[in-house]
Short mmCIF file of C-alpha atoms and ligand atoms in Angstrom, two decimals:
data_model
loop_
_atom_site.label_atom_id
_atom_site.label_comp_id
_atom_site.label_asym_id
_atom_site.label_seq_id
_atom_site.Cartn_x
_atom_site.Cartn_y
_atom_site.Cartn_z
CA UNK A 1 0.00 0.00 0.00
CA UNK A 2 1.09 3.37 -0.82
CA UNK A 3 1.79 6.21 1.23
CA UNK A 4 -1.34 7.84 -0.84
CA UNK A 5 -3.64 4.93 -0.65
CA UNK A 6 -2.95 4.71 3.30
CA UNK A 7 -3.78 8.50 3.35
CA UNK A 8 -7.12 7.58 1.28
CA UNK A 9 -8.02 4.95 3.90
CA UNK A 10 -7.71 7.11 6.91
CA UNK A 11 -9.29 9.64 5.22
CA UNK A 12 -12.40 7.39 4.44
CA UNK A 13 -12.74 6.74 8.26
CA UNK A 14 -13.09 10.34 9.02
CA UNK A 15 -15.89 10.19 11.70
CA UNK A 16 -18.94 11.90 11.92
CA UNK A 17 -20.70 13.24 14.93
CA UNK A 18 -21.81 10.65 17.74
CA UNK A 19 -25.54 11.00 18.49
CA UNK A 20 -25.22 11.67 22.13
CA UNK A 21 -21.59 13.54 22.37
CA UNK A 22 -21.93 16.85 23.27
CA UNK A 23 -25.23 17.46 22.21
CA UNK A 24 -26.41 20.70 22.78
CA UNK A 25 -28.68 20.91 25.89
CA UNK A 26 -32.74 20.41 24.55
CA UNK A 27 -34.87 23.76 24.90
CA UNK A 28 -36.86 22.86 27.77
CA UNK A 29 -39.59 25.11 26.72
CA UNK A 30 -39.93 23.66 23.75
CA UNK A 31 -40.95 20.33 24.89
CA UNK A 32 -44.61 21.34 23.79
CA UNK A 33 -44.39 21.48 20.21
CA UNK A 34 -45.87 24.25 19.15
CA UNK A 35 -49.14 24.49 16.97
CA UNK A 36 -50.62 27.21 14.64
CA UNK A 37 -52.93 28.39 17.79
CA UNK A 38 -50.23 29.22 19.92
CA UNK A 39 -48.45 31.25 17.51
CA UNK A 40 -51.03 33.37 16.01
CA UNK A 41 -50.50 34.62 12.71
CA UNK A 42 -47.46 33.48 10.54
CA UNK A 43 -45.76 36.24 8.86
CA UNK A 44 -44.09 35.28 5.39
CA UNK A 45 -41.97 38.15 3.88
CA UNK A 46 -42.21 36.98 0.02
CA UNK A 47 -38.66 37.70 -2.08
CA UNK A 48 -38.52 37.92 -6.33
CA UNK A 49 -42.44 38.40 -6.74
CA UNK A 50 -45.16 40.04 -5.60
CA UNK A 51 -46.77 38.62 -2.47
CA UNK A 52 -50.07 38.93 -3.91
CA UNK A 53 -49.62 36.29 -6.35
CA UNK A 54 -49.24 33.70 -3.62
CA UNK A 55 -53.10 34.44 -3.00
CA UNK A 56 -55.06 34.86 0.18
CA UNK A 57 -53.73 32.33 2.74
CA UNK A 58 -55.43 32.62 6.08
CA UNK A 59 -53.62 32.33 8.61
CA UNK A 60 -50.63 33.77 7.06
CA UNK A 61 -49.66 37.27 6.82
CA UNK A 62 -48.00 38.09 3.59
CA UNK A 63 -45.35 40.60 3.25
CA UNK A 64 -42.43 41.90 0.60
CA UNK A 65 -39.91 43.71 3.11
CA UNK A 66 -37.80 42.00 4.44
CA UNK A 67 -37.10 44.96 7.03
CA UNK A 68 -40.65 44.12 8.49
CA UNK A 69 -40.24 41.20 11.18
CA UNK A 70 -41.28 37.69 9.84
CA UNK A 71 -41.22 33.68 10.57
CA UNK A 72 -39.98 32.74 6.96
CA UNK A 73 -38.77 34.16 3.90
CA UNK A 74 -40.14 32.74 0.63
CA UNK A 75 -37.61 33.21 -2.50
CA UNK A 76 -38.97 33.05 -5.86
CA UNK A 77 -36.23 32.28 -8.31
CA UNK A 78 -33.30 30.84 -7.83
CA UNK A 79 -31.49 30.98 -4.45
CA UNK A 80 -27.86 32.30 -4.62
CA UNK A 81 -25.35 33.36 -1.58
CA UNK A 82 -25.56 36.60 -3.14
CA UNK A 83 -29.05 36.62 -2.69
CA UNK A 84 -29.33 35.52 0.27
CA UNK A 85 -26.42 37.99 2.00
CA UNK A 86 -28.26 40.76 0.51
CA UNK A 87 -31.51 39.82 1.77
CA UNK A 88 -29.49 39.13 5.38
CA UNK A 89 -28.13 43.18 5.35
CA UNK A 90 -32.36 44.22 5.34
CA UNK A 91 -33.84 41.65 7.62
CA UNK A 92 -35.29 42.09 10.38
CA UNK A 93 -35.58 38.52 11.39
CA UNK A 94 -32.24 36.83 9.63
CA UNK A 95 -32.86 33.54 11.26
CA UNK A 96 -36.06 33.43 9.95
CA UNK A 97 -37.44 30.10 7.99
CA UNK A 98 -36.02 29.36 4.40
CA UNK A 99 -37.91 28.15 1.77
CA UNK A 100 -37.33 28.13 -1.85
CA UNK A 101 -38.69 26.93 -5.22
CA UNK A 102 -35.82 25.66 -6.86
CA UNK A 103 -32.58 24.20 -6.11
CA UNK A 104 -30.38 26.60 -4.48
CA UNK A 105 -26.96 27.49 -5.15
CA UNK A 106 -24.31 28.24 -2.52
CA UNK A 107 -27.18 28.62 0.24
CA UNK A 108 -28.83 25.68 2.33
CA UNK A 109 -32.91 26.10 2.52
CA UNK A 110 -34.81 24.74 5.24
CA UNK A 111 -37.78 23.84 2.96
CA UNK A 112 -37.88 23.34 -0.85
CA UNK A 113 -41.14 23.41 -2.29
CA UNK A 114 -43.04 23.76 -5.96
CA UNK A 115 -45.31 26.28 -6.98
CA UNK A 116 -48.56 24.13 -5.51
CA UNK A 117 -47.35 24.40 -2.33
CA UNK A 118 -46.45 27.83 -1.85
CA UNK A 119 -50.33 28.57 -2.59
CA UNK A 120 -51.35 26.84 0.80
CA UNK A 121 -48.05 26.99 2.82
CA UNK A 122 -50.00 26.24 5.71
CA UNK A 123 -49.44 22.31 5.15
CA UNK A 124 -45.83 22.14 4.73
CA UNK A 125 -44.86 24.92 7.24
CA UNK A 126 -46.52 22.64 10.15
CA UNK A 127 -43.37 20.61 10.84
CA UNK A 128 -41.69 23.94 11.58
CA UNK A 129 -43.92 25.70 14.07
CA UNK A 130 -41.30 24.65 16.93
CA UNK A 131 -38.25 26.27 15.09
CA UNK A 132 -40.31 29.20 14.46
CA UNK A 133 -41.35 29.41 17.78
CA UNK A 134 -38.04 29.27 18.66
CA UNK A 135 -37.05 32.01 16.33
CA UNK A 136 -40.15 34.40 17.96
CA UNK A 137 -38.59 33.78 21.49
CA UNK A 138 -35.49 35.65 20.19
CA UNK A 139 -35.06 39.19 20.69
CA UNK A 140 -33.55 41.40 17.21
CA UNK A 141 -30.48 41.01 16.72
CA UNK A 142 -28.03 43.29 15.69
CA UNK A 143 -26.37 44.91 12.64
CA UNK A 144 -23.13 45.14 14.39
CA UNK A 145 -19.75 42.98 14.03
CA UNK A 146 -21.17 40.22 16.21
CA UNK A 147 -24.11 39.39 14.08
CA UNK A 148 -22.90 36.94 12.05
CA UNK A 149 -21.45 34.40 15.15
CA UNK A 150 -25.20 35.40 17.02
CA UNK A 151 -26.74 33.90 13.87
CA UNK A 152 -24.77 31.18 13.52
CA UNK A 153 -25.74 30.26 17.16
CA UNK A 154 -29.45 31.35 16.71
CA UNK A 155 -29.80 28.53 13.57
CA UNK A 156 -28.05 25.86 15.47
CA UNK A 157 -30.43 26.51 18.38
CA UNK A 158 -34.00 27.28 17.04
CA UNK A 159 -33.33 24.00 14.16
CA UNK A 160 -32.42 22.20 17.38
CA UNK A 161 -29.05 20.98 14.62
CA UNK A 162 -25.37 20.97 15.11
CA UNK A 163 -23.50 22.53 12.44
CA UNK A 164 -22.48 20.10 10.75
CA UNK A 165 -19.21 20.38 8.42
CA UNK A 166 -19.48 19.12 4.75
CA UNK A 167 -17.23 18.74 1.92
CA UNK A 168 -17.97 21.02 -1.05
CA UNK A 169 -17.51 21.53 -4.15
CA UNK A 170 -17.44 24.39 -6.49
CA UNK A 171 -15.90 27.15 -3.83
CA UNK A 172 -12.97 28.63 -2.47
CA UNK A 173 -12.89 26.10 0.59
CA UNK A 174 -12.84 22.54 0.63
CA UNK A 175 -15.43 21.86 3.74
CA UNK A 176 -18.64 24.45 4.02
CA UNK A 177 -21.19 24.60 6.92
CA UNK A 178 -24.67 24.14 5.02
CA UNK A 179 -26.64 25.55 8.23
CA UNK A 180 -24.80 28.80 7.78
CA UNK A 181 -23.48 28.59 4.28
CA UNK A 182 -23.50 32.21 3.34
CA UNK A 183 -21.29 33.17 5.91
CA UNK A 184 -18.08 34.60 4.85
CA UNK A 185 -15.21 32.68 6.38
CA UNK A 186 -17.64 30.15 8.26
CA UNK A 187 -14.68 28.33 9.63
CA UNK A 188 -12.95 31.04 11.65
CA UNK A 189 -16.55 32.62 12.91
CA UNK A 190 -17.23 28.86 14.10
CA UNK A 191 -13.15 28.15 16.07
CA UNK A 192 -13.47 31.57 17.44
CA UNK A 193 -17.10 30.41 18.69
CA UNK A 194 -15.54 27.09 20.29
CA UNK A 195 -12.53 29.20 21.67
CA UNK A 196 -15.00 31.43 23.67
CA UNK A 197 -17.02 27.77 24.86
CA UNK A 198 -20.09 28.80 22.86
CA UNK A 199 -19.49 25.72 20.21
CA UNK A 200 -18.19 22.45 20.98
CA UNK A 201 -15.74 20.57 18.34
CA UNK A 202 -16.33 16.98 16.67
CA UNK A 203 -13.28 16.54 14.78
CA UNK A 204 -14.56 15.99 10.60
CA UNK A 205 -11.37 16.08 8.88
CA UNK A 206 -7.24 17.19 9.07
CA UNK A 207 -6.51 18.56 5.52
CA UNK A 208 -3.16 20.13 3.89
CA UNK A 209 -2.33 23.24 2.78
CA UNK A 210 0.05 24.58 0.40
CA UNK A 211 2.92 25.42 2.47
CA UNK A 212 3.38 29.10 0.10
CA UNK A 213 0.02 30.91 0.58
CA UNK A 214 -2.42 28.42 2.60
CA UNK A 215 -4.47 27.48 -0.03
CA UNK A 216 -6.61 24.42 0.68
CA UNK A 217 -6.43 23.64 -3.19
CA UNK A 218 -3.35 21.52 -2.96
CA UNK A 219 -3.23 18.60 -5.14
CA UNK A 220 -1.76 15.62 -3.36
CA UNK A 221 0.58 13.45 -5.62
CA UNK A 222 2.83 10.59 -5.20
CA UNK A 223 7.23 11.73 -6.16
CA UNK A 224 9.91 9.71 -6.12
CA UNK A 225 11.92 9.92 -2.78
CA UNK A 226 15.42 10.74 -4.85
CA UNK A 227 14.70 12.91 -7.41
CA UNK A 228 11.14 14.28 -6.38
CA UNK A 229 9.68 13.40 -10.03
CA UNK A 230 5.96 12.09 -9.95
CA UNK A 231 6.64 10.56 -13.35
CA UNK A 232 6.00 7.00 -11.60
CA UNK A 233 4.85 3.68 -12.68
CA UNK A 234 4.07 0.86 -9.72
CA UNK A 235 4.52 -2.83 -11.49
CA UNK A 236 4.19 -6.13 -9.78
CA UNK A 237 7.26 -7.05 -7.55
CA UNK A 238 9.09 -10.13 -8.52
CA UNK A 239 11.16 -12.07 -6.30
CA UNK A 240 13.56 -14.73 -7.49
CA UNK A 241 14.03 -17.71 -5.05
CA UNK A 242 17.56 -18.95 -6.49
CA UNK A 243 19.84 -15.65 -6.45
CA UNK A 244 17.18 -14.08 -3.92
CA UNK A 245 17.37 -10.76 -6.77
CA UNK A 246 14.20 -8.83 -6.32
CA UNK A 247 12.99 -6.22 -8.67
CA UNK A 248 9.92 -5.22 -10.86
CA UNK A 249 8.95 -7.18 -13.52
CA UNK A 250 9.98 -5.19 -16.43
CA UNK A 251 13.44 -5.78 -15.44
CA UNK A 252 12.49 -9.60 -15.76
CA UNK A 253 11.16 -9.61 -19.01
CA UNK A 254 12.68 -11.69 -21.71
CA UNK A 255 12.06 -12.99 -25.52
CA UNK A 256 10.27 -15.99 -24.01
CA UNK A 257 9.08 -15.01 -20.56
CA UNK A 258 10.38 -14.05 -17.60
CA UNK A 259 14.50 -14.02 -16.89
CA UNK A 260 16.61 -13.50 -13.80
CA UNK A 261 18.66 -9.81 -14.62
CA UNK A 262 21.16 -10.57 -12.42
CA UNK A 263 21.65 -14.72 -12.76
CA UNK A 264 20.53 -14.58 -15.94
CA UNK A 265 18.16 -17.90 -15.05
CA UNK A 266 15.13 -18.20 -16.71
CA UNK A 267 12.17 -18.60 -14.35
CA UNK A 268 9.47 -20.62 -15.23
CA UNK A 269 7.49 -21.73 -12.67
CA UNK A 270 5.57 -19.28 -10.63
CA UNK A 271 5.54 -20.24 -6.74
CA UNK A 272 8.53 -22.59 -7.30
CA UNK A 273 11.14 -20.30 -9.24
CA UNK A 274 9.59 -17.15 -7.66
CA UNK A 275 6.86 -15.36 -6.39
CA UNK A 276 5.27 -11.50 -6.64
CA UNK A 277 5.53 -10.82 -2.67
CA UNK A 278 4.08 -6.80 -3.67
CA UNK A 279 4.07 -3.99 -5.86
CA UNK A 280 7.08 -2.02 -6.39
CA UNK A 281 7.41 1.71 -7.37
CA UNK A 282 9.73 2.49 -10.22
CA UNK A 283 10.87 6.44 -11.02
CA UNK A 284 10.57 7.27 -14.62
CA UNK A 285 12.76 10.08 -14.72
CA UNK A 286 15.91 8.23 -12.22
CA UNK A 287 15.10 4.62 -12.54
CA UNK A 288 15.13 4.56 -8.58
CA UNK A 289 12.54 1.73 -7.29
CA UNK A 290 10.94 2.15 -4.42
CA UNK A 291 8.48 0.95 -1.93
CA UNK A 292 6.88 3.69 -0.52
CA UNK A 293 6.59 7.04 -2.81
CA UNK A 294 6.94 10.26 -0.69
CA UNK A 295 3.64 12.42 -0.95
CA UNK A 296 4.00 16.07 -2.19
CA UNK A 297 1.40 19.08 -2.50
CA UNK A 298 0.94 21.22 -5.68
CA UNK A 299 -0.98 24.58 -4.87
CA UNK A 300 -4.09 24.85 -7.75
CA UNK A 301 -3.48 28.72 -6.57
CA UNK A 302 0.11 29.59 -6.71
CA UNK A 303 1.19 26.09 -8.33
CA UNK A 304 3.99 26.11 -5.58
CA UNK A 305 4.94 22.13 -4.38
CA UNK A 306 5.02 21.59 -0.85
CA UNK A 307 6.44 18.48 0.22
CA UNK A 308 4.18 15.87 2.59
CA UNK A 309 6.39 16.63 5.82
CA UNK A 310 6.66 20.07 5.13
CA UNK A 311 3.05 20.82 4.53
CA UNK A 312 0.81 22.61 7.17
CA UNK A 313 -2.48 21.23 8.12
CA UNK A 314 -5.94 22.28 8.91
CA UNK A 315 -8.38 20.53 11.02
CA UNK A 316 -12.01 20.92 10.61
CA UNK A 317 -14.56 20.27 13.03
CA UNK A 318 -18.29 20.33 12.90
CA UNK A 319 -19.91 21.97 16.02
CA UNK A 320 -22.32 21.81 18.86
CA UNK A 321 -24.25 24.09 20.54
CA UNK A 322 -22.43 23.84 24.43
CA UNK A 323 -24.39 25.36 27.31
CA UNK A 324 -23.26 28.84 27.16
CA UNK A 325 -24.09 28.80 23.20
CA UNK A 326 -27.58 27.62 23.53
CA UNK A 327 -27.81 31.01 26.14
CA UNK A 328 -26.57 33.08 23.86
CA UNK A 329 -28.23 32.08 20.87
CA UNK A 330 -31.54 32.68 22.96
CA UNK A 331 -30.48 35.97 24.34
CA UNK A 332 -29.36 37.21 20.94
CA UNK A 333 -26.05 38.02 21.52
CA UNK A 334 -22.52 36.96 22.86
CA UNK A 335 -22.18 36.84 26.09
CA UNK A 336 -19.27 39.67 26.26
CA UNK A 337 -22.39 42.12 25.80
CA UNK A 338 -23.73 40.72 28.80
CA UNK A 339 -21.27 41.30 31.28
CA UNK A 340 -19.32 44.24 30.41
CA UNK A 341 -17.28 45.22 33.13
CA UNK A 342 -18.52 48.67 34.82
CA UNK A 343 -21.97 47.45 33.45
CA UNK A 344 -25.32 47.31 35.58
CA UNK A 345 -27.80 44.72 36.52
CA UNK A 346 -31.21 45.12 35.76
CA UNK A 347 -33.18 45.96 39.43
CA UNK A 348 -36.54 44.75 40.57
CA UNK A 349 -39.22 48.49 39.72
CA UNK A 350 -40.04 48.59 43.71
CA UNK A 351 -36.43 48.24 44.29
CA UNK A 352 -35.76 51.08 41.63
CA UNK A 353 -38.42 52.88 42.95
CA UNK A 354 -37.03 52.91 46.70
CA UNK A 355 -33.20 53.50 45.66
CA UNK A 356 -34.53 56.38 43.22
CA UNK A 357 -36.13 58.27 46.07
CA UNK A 358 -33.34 58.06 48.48
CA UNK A 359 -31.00 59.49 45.68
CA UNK A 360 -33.59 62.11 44.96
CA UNK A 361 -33.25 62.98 48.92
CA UNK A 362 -29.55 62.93 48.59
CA UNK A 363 -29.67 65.18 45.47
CA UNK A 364 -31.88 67.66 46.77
CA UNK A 365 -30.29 67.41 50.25
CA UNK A 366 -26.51 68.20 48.74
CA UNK A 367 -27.44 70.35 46.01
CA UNK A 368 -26.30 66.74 43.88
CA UNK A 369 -27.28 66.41 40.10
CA UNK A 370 -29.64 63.76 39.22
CA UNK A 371 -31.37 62.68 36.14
CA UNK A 372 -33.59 60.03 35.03
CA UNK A 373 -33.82 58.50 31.53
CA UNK A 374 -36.78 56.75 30.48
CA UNK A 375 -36.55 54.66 27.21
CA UNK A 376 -39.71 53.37 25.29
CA UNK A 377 -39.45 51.27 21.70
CA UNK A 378 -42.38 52.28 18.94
CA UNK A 379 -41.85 50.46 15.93
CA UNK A 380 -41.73 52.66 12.90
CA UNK A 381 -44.81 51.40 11.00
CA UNK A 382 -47.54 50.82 13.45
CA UNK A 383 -48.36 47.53 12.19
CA UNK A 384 -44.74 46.28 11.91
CA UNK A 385 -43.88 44.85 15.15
CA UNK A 386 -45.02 41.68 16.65
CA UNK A 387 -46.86 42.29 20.39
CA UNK A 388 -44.97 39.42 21.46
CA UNK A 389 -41.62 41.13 19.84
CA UNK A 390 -42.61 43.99 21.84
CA UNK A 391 -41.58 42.56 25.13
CA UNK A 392 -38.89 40.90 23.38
CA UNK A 393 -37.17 43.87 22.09
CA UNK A 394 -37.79 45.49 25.50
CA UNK A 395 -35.90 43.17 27.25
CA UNK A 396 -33.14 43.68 24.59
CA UNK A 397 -33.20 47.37 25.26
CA UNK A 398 -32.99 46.76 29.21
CA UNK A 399 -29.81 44.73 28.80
CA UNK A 400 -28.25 47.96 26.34
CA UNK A 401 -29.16 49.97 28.64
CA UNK A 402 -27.30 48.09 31.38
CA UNK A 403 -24.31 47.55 29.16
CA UNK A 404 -24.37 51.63 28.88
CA UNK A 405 -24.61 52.94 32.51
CA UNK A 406 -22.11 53.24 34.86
CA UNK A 407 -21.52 51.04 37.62
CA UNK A 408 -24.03 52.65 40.60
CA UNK A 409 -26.61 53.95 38.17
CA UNK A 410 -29.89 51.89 38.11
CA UNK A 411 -31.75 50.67 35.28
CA UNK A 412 -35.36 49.12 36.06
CA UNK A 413 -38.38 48.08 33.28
CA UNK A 414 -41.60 49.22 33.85
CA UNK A 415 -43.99 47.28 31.27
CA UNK A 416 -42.65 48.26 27.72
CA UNK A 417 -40.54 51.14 29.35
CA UNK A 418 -36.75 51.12 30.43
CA UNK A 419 -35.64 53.04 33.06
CA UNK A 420 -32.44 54.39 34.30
CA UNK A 421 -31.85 56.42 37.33
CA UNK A 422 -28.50 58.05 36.66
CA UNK A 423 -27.23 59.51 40.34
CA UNK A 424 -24.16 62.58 40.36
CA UNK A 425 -25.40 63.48 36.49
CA UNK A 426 -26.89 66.73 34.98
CA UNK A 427 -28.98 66.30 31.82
CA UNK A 428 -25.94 67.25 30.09
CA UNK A 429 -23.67 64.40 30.80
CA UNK A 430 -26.80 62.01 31.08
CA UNK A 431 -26.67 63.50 27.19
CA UNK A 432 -23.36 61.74 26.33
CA UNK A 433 -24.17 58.64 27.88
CA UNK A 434 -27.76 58.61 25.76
CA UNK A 435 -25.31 59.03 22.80
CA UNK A 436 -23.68 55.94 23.45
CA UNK A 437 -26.44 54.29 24.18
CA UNK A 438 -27.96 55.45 21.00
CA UNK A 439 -25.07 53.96 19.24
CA UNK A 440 -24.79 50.41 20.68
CA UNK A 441 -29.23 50.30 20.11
CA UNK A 442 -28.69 51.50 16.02
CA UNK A 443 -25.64 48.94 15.62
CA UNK A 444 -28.03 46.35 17.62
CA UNK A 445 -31.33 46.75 16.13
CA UNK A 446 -33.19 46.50 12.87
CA UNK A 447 -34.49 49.66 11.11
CA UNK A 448 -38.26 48.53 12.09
CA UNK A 449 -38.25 50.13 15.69
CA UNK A 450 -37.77 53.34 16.91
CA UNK A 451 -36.56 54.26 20.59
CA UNK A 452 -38.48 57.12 22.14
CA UNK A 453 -35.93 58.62 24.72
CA UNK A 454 -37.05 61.45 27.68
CA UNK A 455 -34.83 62.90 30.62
CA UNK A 456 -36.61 63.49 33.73
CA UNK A 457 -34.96 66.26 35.99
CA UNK A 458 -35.17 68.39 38.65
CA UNK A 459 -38.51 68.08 40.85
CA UNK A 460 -40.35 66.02 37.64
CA UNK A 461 -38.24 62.98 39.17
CA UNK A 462 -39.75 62.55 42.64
CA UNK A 463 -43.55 62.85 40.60
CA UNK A 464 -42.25 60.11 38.01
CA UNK A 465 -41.27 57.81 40.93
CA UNK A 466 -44.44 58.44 42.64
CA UNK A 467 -46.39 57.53 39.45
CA UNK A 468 -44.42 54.44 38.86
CA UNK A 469 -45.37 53.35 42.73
ZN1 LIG B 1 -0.25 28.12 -2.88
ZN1 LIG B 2 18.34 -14.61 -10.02
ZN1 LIG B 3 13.41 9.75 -9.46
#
């Protein structure tokens, strides 16, 4: 066997995720599948066609921007990364339910189905209700540099799937993630994931690289050991009992059969003059036989040749979902947003209520600053936003809020409002803080909501605490 072949064989045996190992833990609250009751209307944002055409479906609510929140996106026409990237830069609900009408290219639908079908989707979307429950429990997530990882955590979490690594063809990279396909550079998004213990690794496969520019397409080929030529031809190994002279059989070959090249004995009976114990490799361009070829790498990209022991290696994985993942895929963002250092925790209203008043004593006692921001999110067409988004986005803009303040200020939620009590600062500095606040909610959240901000000062505080109460 070959150096190649043995390579092949190991190759073949590349595993594939156990069942049981490291399985993401189960959404509890999920153990109730969902039905078509529970959820209310579906929203399906329709891409490449007017949503119209897809007829009245009741039940369904059928829109054409993606920017307006939805369960699943239908594409008309063909399916393309492209498409689907661009359509990812509008949404307002990116994890949302794929379904296509054609084969897609580059991009990995959850549903595929024909024109029949899309005219009463309300059949084939039922095996989905849980993931799209799922999806409905998560709060917006962001535009910012972090969406792509939160998205690759949201799809392994709300399809309840790993991500699973698989080879490709027809791309820049040998191995692709179907679950999150249009993601540029899946595989570092996905080790930086595992690094920070949101994924867990299942080893798929160790590949080479060329040793010049790290291209994965290397071409693996067998060279001779002396003279590094691949020009090689493997022939049947013959082994003469009498002189013990082993060589390939084109060195044996004679007028009338086989002959000896170094006793110059004819050998005629196979198993009694000699035997063919293996194959032997011969080197066209030095004549040097061999029985093991070394392996080399030619780069498809910058045709450099990097030899077998010299050649770096990749491993790929496919992932899991660990623990801390399956939290932050349901909290809609990476954990570093969650416990900022300096940050604050979100406090209990009567809590709020009782600190605000003592620092409203304190202020007025000391001649202190003290200002109170109240934050309230209206979605920009009045028909846009979910109810039970609402609460969801609220919640999102409580934990902003947190990440904003100081350490010391308080931030409470009162219904769909978010409060924070910000103790030693005049409107003007409570100002700069808004800004950044303002910042961190446009990089976090989709174009479909609006945040209504208004400072509370002076004597209008200990009223506004009195009216909470
Ligand atoms: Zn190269
Ligand atoms: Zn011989
Ligand atoms: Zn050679």
């Amino acid at each position: 066997m070959t150096a190649l072949t043995r390579t092949a064989m190991q190759r073949s045996a590349s595993s594939s995720i156990p069942p049981s190992a490291g399985a993401p833990p189960r959404d509890t609250a999920t153990t109730d599948s969902a039905n078509w009751l529970d959820l209310g209307e579906l929203r399906v944002c329709v891409s490449g066609q007017d949503p119209r055409l897809l007829g009245d479906q009741p039940g369904l609510l059928l829109l054409s921007n993606p920017a307006d929140s939805h369960d699943a996106i239908v594409f008309r026409g063909q399916l393309t990364a492209r498409r689907y990237r661009d359509y990812l830069l509008q949404s307002a609900s990116p994890g949302a339910l794929v379904i296509v009408d054609q084969p897609a290219l580059g991009v990995h639908p959850d549903v595929q189905l024909n024109s029949g079908e899309l005219l009463a989707l309300w059949e084939p979307l039922q095996p989905y209700l849980d993931t799209i429950a799922r999806l409905r429990r998560i709060p917006l997530l962001g535009s910012d540099a972090s969406r792509d990882a939160v998205l690759a955590l949201v799809k392994a979490h709300t399809r309840q799937s790993n991500i699973e690594a698989r080879w490709q063809s027809r791309s820049d990279q040998p191995i692709g993630y179907p679950l999150i396909s249009s993601t540029p550079d899946a595989r570092a998004l996905l080790e930086k994931l595992a690094d920070d213990g949101l994924l867990q690794r299942h080893f798929f496969e160790r590949l080479h690289q060329c040793g010049h520019c790290a291209s994965a397409q290397v071409f693996a080929r067998e060279v001779c050991i002396s003279c590094g030529c691949s020009d090689l031809t493997e022939a049947p190994l013959v082994h003469h009992y009498a002189c013990a002279f082993q060589g390939p059989e084109n060195l044996f070959a004679a007028d009338d059969g086989l002959a000896c090249p170094k006793c110059k004995k004819m050998l005629r009976h196979y198993g009694v003059d000699y035997d063919k114990p293996g194959q032997i490799v011969s080197c066209n361009g030095c004549q040097k036989t061999m029985s093991e070829p070394d392996v080399s790498f030619v780069c498809g990209d910058c045709q450099h040749e990097t030899r077998g022991d010299d050649s770096p290696t990749h491993t790929w994985h496919s992932y899991s979902l660990t623990a801390d993942g399956a939290r932050a895929a349901a909290a809609g963002c990476l954990p570093n947003r969650q416990s900022k250092a300096g940050s604050s925790t979100l406090i209990e209203l009567t809590d709020f209520i009782a600190i605000g008043r003592h620092h409203v004593d304190i202020a007025a006692r000391c001649d202190r600053p003290l200002t109170l921001v109240a934050l309230y999110c209206e979605s920009r067409e009045s028909q846009s936003l979910m109810p039970d988004r609402r609460g969801r986005f609220t919640d999102f803009l409580a934990r902003l809020t947190c990440e904003a303040v100081r350490r010391g200020d308080l931030v409470t939620r009162h219904g769909d409002v978010v409060i924070a009590c910000l103790p030693e600062t005049a409107r003007a500095d409570a100002l700069v803080l808004v800004e950044r606040l303002q910042a961190s909610i446009d990089a976090n959240v989709s174009d479909e909501v609006d945040t209504q901000i208004t400072y509370i000062e002076g004597d209008e505080i200990k009223a506004f605490l009195d009216e909470l109460a």
